[in-house]
Tab-separated table of N, CA, C and O in Angstrom:
chain	number	residue	atom	x	y	z
A	1	GLN	N	0.823	-1.222	0.026
A	1	GLN	CA	-0.008	0.022	-0.007
A	1	GLN	C	0.853	1.273	0.009
A	1	GLN	O	1.728	1.405	0.860
A	2	VAL	N	0.597	2.153	-0.979
A	2	VAL	CA	1.411	3.374	-1.059
A	2	VAL	C	0.999	4.312	0.036
A	2	VAL	O	-0.146	4.547	0.285
A	3	GLN	N	1.996	4.896	0.658
A	3	GLN	CA	1.780	5.920	1.687
A	3	GLN	C	2.678	7.079	1.373
A	3	GLN	O	3.813	6.914	1.149
A	4	LEU	N	2.125	8.247	1.515
A	4	LEU	CA	2.867	9.528	1.316
A	4	LEU	C	2.562	10.360	2.570
A	4	LEU	O	1.426	10.589	2.914
A	5	GLU	N	3.611	10.745	3.229
A	5	GLU	CA	3.485	11.525	4.492
A	5	GLU	C	4.227	12.809	4.425
A	5	GLU	O	5.463	12.796	4.357
A	6	GLU	N	3.520	13.906	4.461
A	6	GLU	CA	4.075	15.213	4.373
A	6	GLU	C	4.485	15.665	5.783
A	6	GLU	O	3.822	15.329	6.792
A	7	SER	N	5.473	16.552	5.884
A	7	SER	CA	5.848	17.220	7.067
A	7	SER	C	6.550	18.493	6.829
A	7	SER	O	6.930	18.745	5.596
A	8	GLY	N	6.688	19.349	7.743
A	8	GLY	CA	7.477	20.548	7.544
A	8	GLY	C	6.711	21.845	7.466
A	8	GLY	O	7.289	22.927	7.376
A	9	GLY	N	5.396	21.793	7.427
A	9	GLY	CA	4.558	23.027	7.438
A	9	GLY	C	4.649	23.758	8.642
A	9	GLY	O	5.130	23.287	9.716
A	10	GLY	N	4.072	24.983	8.658
A	10	GLY	CA	4.030	25.772	9.816
A	10	GLY	C	3.583	27.197	9.535
A	10	GLY	O	3.155	27.503	8.448
A	11	LEU	N	3.757	28.001	10.540
A	11	LEU	CA	3.430	29.471	10.405
A	11	LEU	C	4.698	30.256	10.346
A	11	LEU	O	5.564	30.154	11.271
A	12	VAL	N	4.801	31.023	9.337
A	12	VAL	CA	6.057	31.840	9.146
A	12	VAL	C	5.594	33.239	8.638
A	12	VAL	O	4.389	33.453	8.367
A	13	GLN	N	6.561	34.142	8.652
A	13	GLN	CA	6.326	35.521	8.177
A	13	GLN	C	6.665	35.647	6.685
A	13	GLN	O	7.558	34.871	6.172
A	14	ALA	N	6.096	36.612	6.066
A	14	ALA	CA	6.534	36.862	4.667
A	14	ALA	C	8.008	37.074	4.516
A	14	ALA	O	8.595	37.727	5.353
A	15	GLY	N	8.561	36.413	3.531
A	15	GLY	CA	10.019	36.537	3.295
A	15	GLY	C	10.747	35.360	3.871
A	15	GLY	O	11.961	35.141	3.538
A	16	ASP	N	10.151	34.551	4.778
A	16	ASP	CA	10.791	33.440	5.438
A	16	ASP	C	10.841	32.232	4.492
A	16	ASP	O	10.255	32.250	3.393
A	17	SER	N	11.477	31.141	4.985
A	17	SER	CA	11.591	29.924	4.147
A	17	SER	C	11.058	28.754	4.974
A	17	SER	O	11.062	28.769	6.264
A	18	LEU	N	10.608	27.719	4.289
A	18	LEU	CA	10.267	26.465	4.811
A	18	LEU	C	10.662	25.406	3.938
A	18	LEU	O	10.811	25.596	2.703
A	19	ARG	N	10.949	24.187	4.473
A	19	ARG	CA	11.231	23.040	3.648
A	19	ARG	C	10.162	21.999	3.969
A	19	ARG	O	10.125	21.478	5.142
A	20	LEU	N	9.413	21.586	3.075
A	20	LEU	CA	8.489	20.510	3.185
A	20	LEU	C	9.129	19.203	2.794
A	20	LEU	O	9.942	19.144	1.860
A	21	SER	N	8.753	18.097	3.365
A	21	SER	CA	9.250	16.758	3.122
A	21	SER	C	8.029	15.809	2.820
A	21	SER	O	6.939	15.984	3.390
A	22	CYS	N	8.255	14.867	1.961
A	22	CYS	CA	7.254	13.880	1.642
A	22	CYS	C	8.009	12.529	1.657
A	22	CYS	O	8.759	12.230	0.774
A	23	ALA	N	7.688	11.731	2.662
A	23	ALA	CA	8.236	10.419	2.795
A	23	ALA	C	7.328	9.400	2.139
A	23	ALA	O	6.132	9.340	2.426
A	24	ALA	N	7.846	8.689	1.172
A	24	ALA	CA	7.129	7.792	0.317
A	24	ALA	C	7.429	6.305	0.691
A	24	ALA	O	8.583	5.977	0.939
A	25	SER	N	6.386	5.443	0.809
A	25	SER	CA	6.601	4.110	1.149
A	25	SER	C	5.535	3.193	0.514
A	25	SER	O	4.537	3.668	-0.002
A	26	GLY	N	5.888	1.888	0.437
A	26	GLY	CA	4.883	1.029	-0.038
A	26	GLY	C	5.167	0.384	-1.442
A	26	GLY	O	4.533	-0.586	-1.834
A	27	ARG	N	6.058	0.959	-2.107
A	27	ARG	CA	6.447	0.341	-3.414
A	27	ARG	C	7.739	1.040	-3.876
A	27	ARG	O	8.194	1.962	-3.282
A	28	THR	N	8.258	0.581	-5.037
A	28	THR	CA	9.411	1.206	-5.715
A	28	THR	C	8.943	2.403	-6.513
A	28	THR	O	8.118	2.166	-7.363
A	29	PHE	N	9.469	3.585	-6.282
A	29	PHE	CA	9.007	4.746	-7.003
A	29	PHE	C	9.939	5.187	-8.126
A	29	PHE	O	9.715	6.301	-8.601
A	30	SER	N	10.843	4.386	-8.529
A	30	SER	CA	11.874	4.836	-9.425
A	30	SER	C	11.231	5.266	-10.756
A	30	SER	O	11.773	6.038	-11.512
A	31	SER	N	10.027	4.726	-11.121
A	31	SER	CA	9.394	5.147	-12.363
A	31	SER	C	8.301	6.163	-12.187
A	31	SER	O	7.539	6.519	-13.163
A	32	TYR	N	8.087	6.691	-11.054
A	32	TYR	CA	7.020	7.589	-10.686
A	32	TYR	C	7.419	9.041	-10.875
A	32	TYR	O	8.629	9.436	-10.904
A	33	THR	N	6.384	9.874	-11.071
A	33	THR	CA	6.522	11.344	-10.938
A	33	THR	C	5.982	11.720	-9.606
A	33	THR	O	4.862	11.292	-9.240
A	34	MET	N	6.643	12.548	-8.934
A	34	MET	CA	6.177	13.051	-7.596
A	34	MET	C	5.903	14.524	-7.717
A	34	MET	O	6.694	15.318	-8.207
A	35	GLY	N	4.722	14.899	-7.193
A	35	GLY	CA	4.299	16.263	-7.314
A	35	GLY	C	3.913	16.898	-5.974
A	35	GLY	O	3.582	16.253	-4.993
A	36	TRP	N	4.030	18.183	-6.025
A	36	TRP	CA	3.461	19.020	-4.868
A	36	TRP	C	2.318	19.860	-5.401
A	36	TRP	O	2.485	20.508	-6.441
A	37	PHE	N	1.211	19.831	-4.644
A	37	PHE	CA	0.096	20.652	-4.939
A	37	PHE	C	-0.292	21.467	-3.756
A	37	PHE	O	0.162	21.139	-2.595
A	38	ARG	N	-1.158	22.428	-3.854
A	38	ARG	CA	-1.616	23.260	-2.768
A	38	ARG	C	-3.042	23.638	-2.988
A	38	ARG	O	-3.540	23.728	-4.026
A	39	GLN	N	-3.745	23.777	-1.872
A	39	GLN	CA	-5.108	24.183	-1.874
A	39	GLN	C	-5.395	25.195	-0.787
A	39	GLN	O	-5.233	24.945	0.458
A	40	ALA	N	-5.722	26.408	-1.185
A	40	ALA	CA	-6.115	27.535	-0.246
A	40	ALA	C	-7.610	27.399	0.071
A	40	ALA	O	-8.383	26.906	-0.785
A	41	PRO	N	-8.076	27.986	1.145
A	41	PRO	CA	-9.494	27.948	1.482
A	41	PRO	C	-10.298	28.602	0.402
A	41	PRO	O	-10.050	29.677	-0.145
A	42	GLY	N	-11.389	27.805	-0.077
A	42	GLY	CA	-12.285	28.282	-1.006
A	42	GLY	C	-11.782	28.221	-2.521
A	42	GLY	O	-12.455	28.681	-3.380
A	43	LYS	N	-10.581	27.636	-2.661
A	43	LYS	CA	-9.986	27.537	-3.996
A	43	LYS	C	-9.743	26.054	-4.381
A	43	LYS	O	-9.782	25.191	-3.506
A	44	GLU	N	-9.563	25.881	-5.677
A	44	GLU	CA	-9.316	24.509	-6.176
A	44	GLU	C	-7.846	24.195	-5.890
A	44	GLU	O	-7.024	25.039	-5.734
A	45	ARG	N	-7.631	22.880	-5.801
A	45	ARG	CA	-6.231	22.409	-5.612
A	45	ARG	C	-5.433	22.745	-6.918
A	45	ARG	O	-5.904	22.571	-8.019
A	46	GLU	N	-4.218	23.290	-6.691
A	46	GLU	CA	-3.494	23.718	-7.873
A	46	GLU	C	-2.039	23.090	-7.851
A	46	GLU	O	-1.467	22.820	-6.715
A	47	PHE	N	-1.429	22.930	-8.955
A	47	PHE	CA	-0.124	22.389	-9.153
A	47	PHE	C	0.881	23.393	-8.681
A	47	PHE	O	0.801	24.620	-8.907
A	48	VAL	N	1.887	22.912	-8.016
A	48	VAL	CA	3.048	23.720	-7.562
A	48	VAL	C	4.321	23.301	-8.221
A	48	VAL	O	4.995	24.106	-8.859
A	49	SER	N	4.611	21.982	-8.206
A	49	SER	CA	5.867	21.549	-8.820
A	49	SER	C	5.837	19.981	-8.910
A	49	SER	O	5.045	19.337	-8.288
A	50	ARG	N	6.695	19.437	-9.772
A	50	ARG	CA	6.845	17.991	-9.882
A	50	ARG	C	8.233	17.677	-10.283
A	50	ARG	O	8.960	18.425	-10.857
A	51	ILE	N	8.616	16.376	-9.935
A	51	ILE	CA	9.881	15.918	-10.275
A	51	ILE	C	9.799	14.441	-10.637
A	51	ILE	O	8.974	13.696	-10.062
A	52	THR	N	10.518	14.033	-11.647
A	52	THR	CA	10.515	12.582	-12.028
A	52	THR	C	11.555	11.855	-11.146
A	52	THR	O	12.715	12.392	-11.030
A	53	TRP	N	11.112	10.774	-10.641
A	53	TRP	CA	12.074	10.113	-9.688
A	53	TRP	C	13.329	9.660	-10.401
A	53	TRP	O	14.410	9.655	-9.840
A	54	SER	N	13.190	9.182	-11.597
A	54	SER	CA	14.300	8.539	-12.282
A	54	SER	C	15.445	9.542	-12.605
A	54	SER	O	16.603	9.281	-12.295
A	55	VAL	N	15.110	10.614	-13.369
A	55	VAL	CA	16.091	11.449	-13.820
A	55	VAL	C	16.134	12.798	-13.211
A	55	VAL	O	16.965	13.667	-13.402
A	56	GLY	N	15.049	13.052	-12.315
A	56	GLY	CA	15.081	14.381	-11.663
A	56	GLY	C	14.631	15.563	-12.452
A	56	GLY	O	14.937	16.667	-12.187
A	57	SER	N	13.837	15.290	-13.528
A	57	SER	CA	13.297	16.375	-14.352
A	57	SER	C	12.241	17.138	-13.529
A	57	SER	O	11.392	16.581	-12.974
A	58	THR	N	12.374	18.504	-13.576
A	58	THR	CA	11.474	19.296	-12.781
A	58	THR	C	10.596	20.196	-13.569
A	58	THR	O	10.906	20.546	-14.680
A	59	LEU	N	9.471	20.609	-12.940
A	59	LEU	CA	8.530	21.482	-13.563
A	59	LEU	C	7.904	22.361	-12.386
A	59	LEU	O	7.645	21.807	-11.318
A	60	TYR	N	7.736	23.667	-12.660
A	60	TYR	CA	7.196	24.496	-11.671
A	60	TYR	C	6.039	25.345	-12.181
A	60	TYR	O	5.976	25.697	-13.345
A	61	ALA	N	5.114	25.666	-11.292
A	61	ALA	CA	4.104	26.634	-11.616
A	61	ALA	C	4.781	28.061	-11.720
A	61	ALA	O	5.754	28.354	-10.980
A	62	ASP	N	4.280	28.846	-12.542
A	62	ASP	CA	4.812	30.165	-12.796
A	62	ASP	C	4.845	31.014	-11.466
A	62	ASP	O	5.795	31.792	-11.200
A	63	SER	N	3.859	30.788	-10.593
A	63	SER	CA	3.752	31.551	-9.343
A	63	SER	C	4.817	31.214	-8.345
A	63	SER	O	5.015	32.053	-7.407
A	64	VAL	N	5.495	30.144	-8.495
A	64	VAL	CA	6.582	29.767	-7.518
A	64	VAL	C	7.958	29.686	-8.172
A	64	VAL	O	8.934	29.472	-7.427
A	65	LYS	N	8.017	29.829	-9.494
A	65	LYS	CA	9.336	29.633	-10.158
A	65	LYS	C	10.302	30.669	-9.640
A	65	LYS	O	9.999	31.842	-9.519
A	66	GLY	N	11.448	30.236	-9.296
A	66	GLY	CA	12.487	31.098	-8.804
A	66	GLY	C	12.539	31.227	-7.292
A	66	GLY	O	13.493	31.741	-6.677
A	67	ARG	N	11.445	30.736	-6.657
A	67	ARG	CA	11.356	30.767	-5.195
A	67	ARG	C	11.356	29.439	-4.565
A	67	ARG	O	11.838	29.202	-3.406
A	68	PHE	N	10.720	28.447	-5.281
A	68	PHE	CA	10.624	27.102	-4.722
A	68	PHE	C	11.525	26.171	-5.537
A	68	PHE	O	11.726	26.318	-6.754
A	69	THR	N	12.029	25.146	-4.823
A	69	THR	CA	12.915	24.180	-5.455
A	69	THR	C	12.446	22.802	-5.002
A	69	THR	O	12.359	22.486	-3.759
A	70	ILE	N	12.244	21.934	-5.933
A	70	ILE	CA	11.858	20.493	-5.581
A	70	ILE	C	13.073	19.659	-5.818
A	70	ILE	O	13.829	19.900	-6.730
A	71	SER	N	13.139	18.625	-5.004
A	71	SER	CA	14.275	17.757	-5.073
A	71	SER	C	13.924	16.390	-4.486
A	71	SER	O	12.839	16.261	-3.826
A	72	ARG	N	14.721	15.357	-4.661
A	72	ARG	CA	14.453	14.113	-4.089
A	72	ARG	C	15.736	13.445	-3.625
A	72	ARG	O	16.805	13.696	-4.106
A	73	ASP	N	15.522	12.587	-2.593
A	73	ASP	CA	16.668	11.762	-2.093
A	73	ASP	C	16.225	10.316	-2.301
A	73	ASP	O	15.351	9.778	-1.561
A	74	ASN	N	16.893	9.695	-3.248
A	74	ASN	CA	16.492	8.360	-3.636
A	74	ASN	C	16.722	7.354	-2.472
A	74	ASN	O	15.868	6.455	-2.203
A	75	ALA	N	17.738	7.512	-1.731
A	75	ALA	CA	18.058	6.631	-0.644
A	75	ALA	C	17.083	6.671	0.469
A	75	ALA	O	16.755	5.716	1.165
A	76	LYS	N	16.421	7.867	0.700
A	76	LYS	CA	15.540	8.023	1.693
A	76	LYS	C	14.031	7.916	1.179
A	76	LYS	O	13.171	8.052	2.013
A	77	ASN	N	13.903	7.728	-0.045
A	77	ASN	CA	12.541	7.705	-0.682
A	77	ASN	C	11.761	9.030	-0.279
A	77	ASN	O	10.561	8.907	0.165
A	78	THR	N	12.380	10.095	-0.294
A	78	THR	CA	11.774	11.344	0.210
A	78	THR	C	11.929	12.407	-0.828
A	78	THR	O	12.981	12.538	-1.503
A	79	VAL	N	10.904	13.173	-1.009
A	79	VAL	CA	10.817	14.357	-1.922
A	79	VAL	C	10.732	15.655	-1.068
A	79	VAL	O	10.009	15.656	-0.006
A	80	TYR	N	11.412	16.597	-1.475
A	80	TYR	CA	11.395	17.888	-0.742
A	80	TYR	C	10.889	19.022	-1.554
A	80	TYR	O	11.019	19.027	-2.744
A	81	LEU	N	10.367	20.048	-0.883
A	81	LEU	CA	9.960	21.294	-1.526
A	81	LEU	C	10.642	22.443	-0.614
A	81	LEU	O	10.069	22.715	0.440
A	82	GLN	N	11.644	22.983	-1.149
A	82	GLN	CA	12.269	24.151	-0.436
A	82	GLN	C	11.511	25.433	-0.931
A	82	GLN	O	11.539	25.687	-2.120
A	83	MET	N	10.993	26.138	0.020
A	83	MET	CA	10.209	27.278	-0.261
A	83	MET	C	10.841	28.550	0.322
A	83	MET	O	10.988	28.609	1.587
A	84	ASN	N	11.330	29.432	-0.542
A	84	ASN	CA	11.988	30.637	-0.084
A	84	ASN	C	11.077	31.838	-0.457
A	84	ASN	O	10.197	31.783	-1.363
A	85	SER	N	11.410	32.986	0.177
A	85	SER	CA	10.720	34.236	-0.109
A	85	SER	C	9.194	34.003	-0.078
A	85	SER	O	8.481	34.469	-0.989
A	86	LEU	N	8.709	33.391	0.925
A	86	LEU	CA	7.317	33.064	1.035
A	86	LEU	C	6.432	34.342	1.093
A	86	LEU	O	6.837	35.370	1.695
A	87	LYS	N	5.290	34.250	0.507
A	87	LYS	CA	4.290	35.318	0.460
A	87	LYS	C	2.965	34.950	1.100
A	87	LYS	O	2.732	33.714	1.179
A	88	PRO	N	2.161	35.823	1.524
A	88	PRO	CA	0.866	35.417	2.125
A	88	PRO	C	0.073	34.627	1.141
A	88	PRO	O	-0.714	33.769	1.574
A	89	ASP	N	0.201	34.886	-0.170
A	89	ASP	CA	-0.533	34.118	-1.154
A	89	ASP	C	-0.107	32.660	-1.230
A	89	ASP	O	-0.813	31.849	-1.880
A	90	ASP	N	0.993	32.287	-0.576
A	90	ASP	CA	1.431	30.997	-0.578
A	90	ASP	C	0.702	30.112	0.560
A	90	ASP	O	0.932	28.886	0.579
A	91	THR	N	-0.027	30.785	1.313
A	91	THR	CA	-0.769	30.115	2.435
A	91	THR	C	-1.772	29.097	1.841
A	91	THR	O	-2.661	29.397	0.983
A	92	ALA	N	-1.625	27.914	2.273
A	92	ALA	CA	-2.478	26.794	1.730
A	92	ALA	C	-2.136	25.471	2.476
A	92	ALA	O	-1.147	25.447	3.215
A	93	VAL	N	-2.912	24.499	2.263
A	93	VAL	CA	-2.466	23.058	2.573
A	93	VAL	C	-1.748	22.572	1.449
A	93	VAL	O	-2.153	22.560	0.306
A	94	TYR	N	-0.573	22.038	1.705
A	94	TYR	CA	0.287	21.473	0.693
A	94	TYR	C	0.261	19.983	0.680
A	94	TYR	O	0.418	19.339	1.698
A	95	TYR	N	0.058	19.381	-0.556
A	95	TYR	CA	-0.095	17.997	-0.646
A	95	TYR	C	1.032	17.374	-1.564
A	95	TYR	O	1.375	17.993	-2.568
A	96	CYS	N	1.490	16.191	-1.115
A	96	CYS	CA	2.367	15.442	-1.973
A	96	CYS	C	1.529	14.433	-2.716
A	96	CYS	O	0.549	13.924	-2.157
A	97	ALA	N	2.025	14.132	-3.953
A	97	ALA	CA	1.309	13.187	-4.755
A	97	ALA	C	2.231	12.406	-5.608
A	97	ALA	O	3.272	12.858	-5.876
A	98	ALA	N	1.826	11.241	-6.005
A	98	ALA	CA	2.590	10.334	-6.861
A	98	ALA	C	1.780	9.845	-8.029
A	98	ALA	O	0.578	9.527	-7.941
A	99	ALA	N	2.429	9.883	-9.212
A	99	ALA	CA	1.761	9.497	-10.447
A	99	ALA	C	2.607	8.414	-11.163
A	99	ALA	O	3.781	8.556	-11.322
A	100	ARG	N	1.926	7.389	-11.626
A	100	ARG	CA	2.667	6.298	-12.306
A	100	ARG	C	3.020	6.666	-13.721
A	100	ARG	O	4.031	6.281	-14.223
A	101	LEU	N	2.128	7.462	-14.452
A	101	LEU	CA	2.287	7.659	-15.874
A	101	LEU	C	2.400	9.192	-16.153
A	101	LEU	O	2.881	9.491	-17.279
A	102	ALA	N	1.947	10.052	-15.320
A	102	ALA	CA	1.888	11.441	-15.680
A	102	ALA	C	3.202	12.191	-15.519
A	102	ALA	O	4.053	11.732	-14.734
A	103	LEU	N	3.351	13.237	-16.316
A	103	LEU	CA	4.430	14.087	-16.160
A	103	LEU	C	4.129	15.512	-15.930
A	103	LEU	O	4.940	16.386	-15.811
A	104	GLY	N	2.777	15.825	-15.911
A	104	GLY	CA	2.358	17.204	-15.900
A	104	GLY	C	1.763	17.726	-14.658
A	104	GLY	O	2.130	17.326	-13.510
A	105	ARG	N	0.800	18.626	-14.849
A	105	ARG	CA	0.273	19.453	-13.760
A	105	ARG	C	-1.148	19.072	-13.341
A	105	ARG	O	-1.662	19.645	-12.375
A	106	SER	N	-1.748	18.120	-14.036
A	106	SER	CA	-3.179	17.858	-13.700
A	106	SER	C	-3.385	17.046	-12.408
A	106	SER	O	-2.714	16.010	-12.264
A	107	VAL	N	-4.238	17.611	-11.569
A	107	VAL	CA	-4.570	16.859	-10.337
A	107	VAL	C	-5.006	15.455	-10.609
A	107	VAL	O	-4.644	14.538	-9.880
A	108	SER	N	-5.850	15.338	-11.664
A	108	SER	CA	-6.490	13.981	-11.863
A	108	SER	C	-5.483	12.956	-12.418
A	108	SER	O	-5.806	11.738	-12.485
A	109	SER	N	-4.273	13.395	-12.788
A	109	SER	CA	-3.243	12.463	-13.269
A	109	SER	C	-2.484	11.779	-12.193
A	109	SER	O	-1.743	10.850	-12.492
A	110	TYR	N	-2.626	12.196	-10.961
A	110	TYR	CA	-1.849	11.672	-9.874
A	110	TYR	C	-2.673	10.603	-9.117
A	110	TYR	O	-3.859	10.793	-8.898
A	111	ASP	N	-2.079	9.527	-8.790
A	111	ASP	CA	-2.741	8.308	-8.300
A	111	ASP	C	-2.809	8.251	-6.773
A	111	ASP	O	-3.748	7.666	-6.175
A	112	TYR	N	-1.873	8.740	-6.075
A	112	TYR	CA	-1.770	8.672	-4.650
A	112	TYR	C	-1.484	10.040	-4.066
A	112	TYR	O	-0.674	10.833	-4.614
A	113	TRP	N	-2.093	10.266	-2.876
A	113	TRP	CA	-2.035	11.490	-2.208
A	113	TRP	C	-1.714	11.423	-0.785
A	113	TRP	O	-2.197	10.424	-0.095
A	114	GLY	N	-0.919	12.355	-0.227
A	114	GLY	CA	-0.757	12.447	1.213
A	114	GLY	C	-1.907	13.243	1.852
A	114	GLY	O	-2.842	13.672	1.186
A	115	GLN	N	-1.846	13.380	3.136
A	115	GLN	CA	-2.909	14.061	3.894
A	115	GLN	C	-2.744	15.558	3.939
A	115	GLN	O	-3.694	16.270	4.255
A	116	GLY	N	-1.606	16.002	3.609
A	116	GLY	CA	-1.412	17.458	3.530
A	116	GLY	C	-0.742	18.066	4.722
A	116	GLY	O	-0.859	17.488	5.847
A	117	THR	N	-0.076	19.219	4.628
A	117	THR	CA	0.526	19.884	5.610
A	117	THR	C	0.218	21.394	5.508
A	117	THR	O	0.301	21.870	4.386
A	118	GLN	N	-0.160	22.062	6.525
A	118	GLN	CA	-0.572	23.432	6.506
A	118	GLN	C	0.672	24.362	6.496
A	118	GLN	O	1.476	24.225	7.311
A	119	VAL	N	0.631	25.294	5.556
A	119	VAL	CA	1.589	26.362	5.514
A	119	VAL	C	0.848	27.744	5.579
A	119	VAL	O	-0.044	27.961	4.754
A	120	THR	N	1.202	28.484	6.521
A	120	THR	CA	0.559	29.767	6.744
A	120	THR	C	1.610	30.797	6.759
A	120	THR	O	2.588	30.751	7.536
A	121	VAL	N	1.490	31.830	5.836
A	121	VAL	CA	2.460	32.967	5.779
A	121	VAL	C	1.703	34.194	6.157
A	121	VAL	O	0.709	34.648	5.519
A	122	SER	N	2.241	34.843	7.222
A	122	SER	CA	1.595	36.066	7.692
A	122	SER	C	2.372	37.260	7.069
A	122	SER	O	3.581	37.196	6.766
A	123	SER	N	1.634	38.356	6.869
A	123	SER	CA	2.216	39.551	6.269
A	123	SER	C	2.800	40.457	7.216
A	123	SER	O	2.668	40.296	8.440
């Protein structure tokens, strides 16, 4: 059974940094794409970033490009999202997701989801 467990969220001030972690277990993820999504109150879940586990190819939403960095540690089966220069608009629940076949941004393309971790950025 696939399990994705996020951690690292919290309350920070604008301009601060946070690093989110997603620990994956339950199968071999070498052929998977791992994504980060977020959902703010009253809004739809949106794509933030993704990385392919095998070669480390990355993709970012325009809203986070240059501020967020996604990475993975194969030995630890963990994906990270380093978030710098945080803004109040980044406030949301952040979800880790895994896709067997997808490479893109679509929520519906991802097969497994974590429970989410809250990130709150105060102004």
